[in-house]
Amino acid sequence: MASKWLIKENSYYDSVTLMIITKEIEARDDVENAVVVMGTDLNKDLLNNVGLLNDEINKTTANDLIIAVRMKDESKFDEILAKVDELLNKRKSDAGEDYTPPTLDSAIKYMPDSNMVVISLPGAYAAAEAKKALENDKHVMLFSDNVTIEQEKELKELAVSKGLLMMGPDCGTAMINQVPLCFCNKVNKGNIGIVGASGTGTQEIMVQVNRMGGGCSQVIGTGGRDLKKEIGGLMMTLGIQALANDDNTDVIVLVSKPPALEIAEKVLQTLKECGKKAVVDFIGGDDELIKKYGFIAASSLEDAAYKAVALAKGEEPKDAPIFTESEDKIDKLAAKEREKLASNQKYLRGLYSGGTLCDETLKLFTKEFGGIYSNIPLTPEYKLEDNKKSYKHTALDLGDDEFTVGRPHPMIDSYMRQQMIVKEAEDSEMAVLIMDVVLGYGSNEDPAGSLADHIKLAKKKFADRGQYLCVVAYVCGTKADPQSYDEQVKKLEDA
């Protein structure tokens, strides 16, 4: 195999465009690895992981385009470069089929009656555009991360003064008047409204509500830092007030990581004043505080949905059953898998695209194992020294800011997780690999398919050593999602 590369200085392209082109080039039979990326530090780490980093590439900047390929025949490199150029030009041409305003000002002039702006820009530029939108009396959903907490506070105080939603930064999920925004599942219309400070946590509740026969009225995202002391829950309280005034909402669900005590009390007092039935999931937080304000506490995302659906139907809420299948059936399946493991296989490894799903895993498995190492640990002593290198029991949130600088979110682009699956397979002490597959609008069009070959390769690495790898995957999605839930499940089962 030969490695070839080309650097185009000061040639910026967005990461989603480059992700799509990388996939197309890597699909060629004569190509082993292809990486078409901007020269960010994180992308250089990825190039290093697949053995395509060199001194010349290492000198590039975030404004430089890198095309690096490992191929059977290096004489085909010019042909591959021509294909990359063709695809880049095609993306430009496709983008020109509809009017694409070059600035927010021109977009507002083009659609003066619009009332919401969705912003997905590098963090350095995002706050200024969000402020401009708010000053033009538009609600904002700020998907961008890497916005400072000081900027967030300024934006949310401005929004509250105008009675506008300022969802984010780092807000991945919302559904306003049945319109899905960014990462969002297709769910039934109903009378349950959600205010969530966690994207995939909100998606999981939406999905479970749908599976249990309920439906959602509105889903308002806040961004993950909203309940920190510095921000003061400004958007969660505004979101609660919005749902209080929504005639289609009878039950409110709140979901977030545990807030500071004074912020939790502020939020719960606002919820009490709105006068609607509510379920609160401060994931791993103080249930007694929630009960003190007269609300139903949830022990998990699924439990929150279960209780919300019961309230929405006018029934007495009970704890969700631990198993959807019979416990005996699950015990037999687990025993069958354990029999295949070698005596030295003892560690759990989690590779998650959803931060809240990873966080819930940490909380549930810490009870069993005493602690899980992570880039988002529950306690400081379980912080990984190197977030790209697992240690003992480890679960990683690959959607955390450090992994997404200059790259699409892992729910869009599976490349980083693909490489990490194969890398984890080098550790003969791993017993179980656990992961999520998140469906819905905004997500990869075939997330299970994008992971299946790498799961097979990881299992083969274990088999070649005379071992067995157990892989557990959870699909967060509904039957109505565009990726086809049943097909995604089958692809994983086949792998």
Short mmCIF file of C-alpha atoms in Angstrom, two decimals, residues 19 64 75 86 94 112 124 128-129 166 171 201 205 211 236 269 315 328 333 349 370 372 397-398 412 473 478-479:
data_model
loop_
_atom_site.label_atom_id
_atom_site.label_comp_id
_atom_site.label_asym_id
_atom_site.label_seq_id
_atom_site.Cartn_x
_atom_site.Cartn_y
_atom_site.Cartn_z
CA MET A 19 -17.16 14.01 5.36
CA ASP A 64 -5.70 24.31 4.78
CA SER A 75 -0.53 6.05 -10.01
CA GLU A 86 -15.35 17.10 -9.12
CA ASP A 94 -25.90 21.83 -5.73
CA PRO A 112 -38.85 39.14 6.76
CA ALA A 124 -15.69 32.07 17.35
CA ALA A 128 -22.16 37.62 17.18
CA GLU A 129 -24.70 36.17 14.73
CA MET A 166 -32.29 31.53 23.03
CA CYS A 171 -28.35 22.94 21.68
CA GLY A 201 -31.55 12.85 26.73
CA ILE A 205 -37.57 10.81 26.25
CA ARG A 211 -43.15 3.99 21.93
CA MET A 236 -35.25 26.56 31.31
CA GLN A 269 -40.51 27.13 41.86
CA GLU A 315 -53.33 7.59 35.27
CA ASP A 328 -35.20 -14.75 32.60
CA LEU A 333 -28.72 -14.27 26.87
CA ARG A 349 -15.91 0.11 26.80
CA GLY A 370 -17.56 1.33 41.47
CA ILE A 372 -16.13 4.34 35.07
CA ASP A 397 -18.86 10.97 24.86
CA LEU A 398 -17.56 11.52 21.32
CA ILE A 412 -23.59 12.94 11.53
CA ALA A 473 -25.97 -1.41 20.75
CA THR A 478 -38.94 5.62 16.17
CA LYS A 479 -40.51 3.62 13.37
#
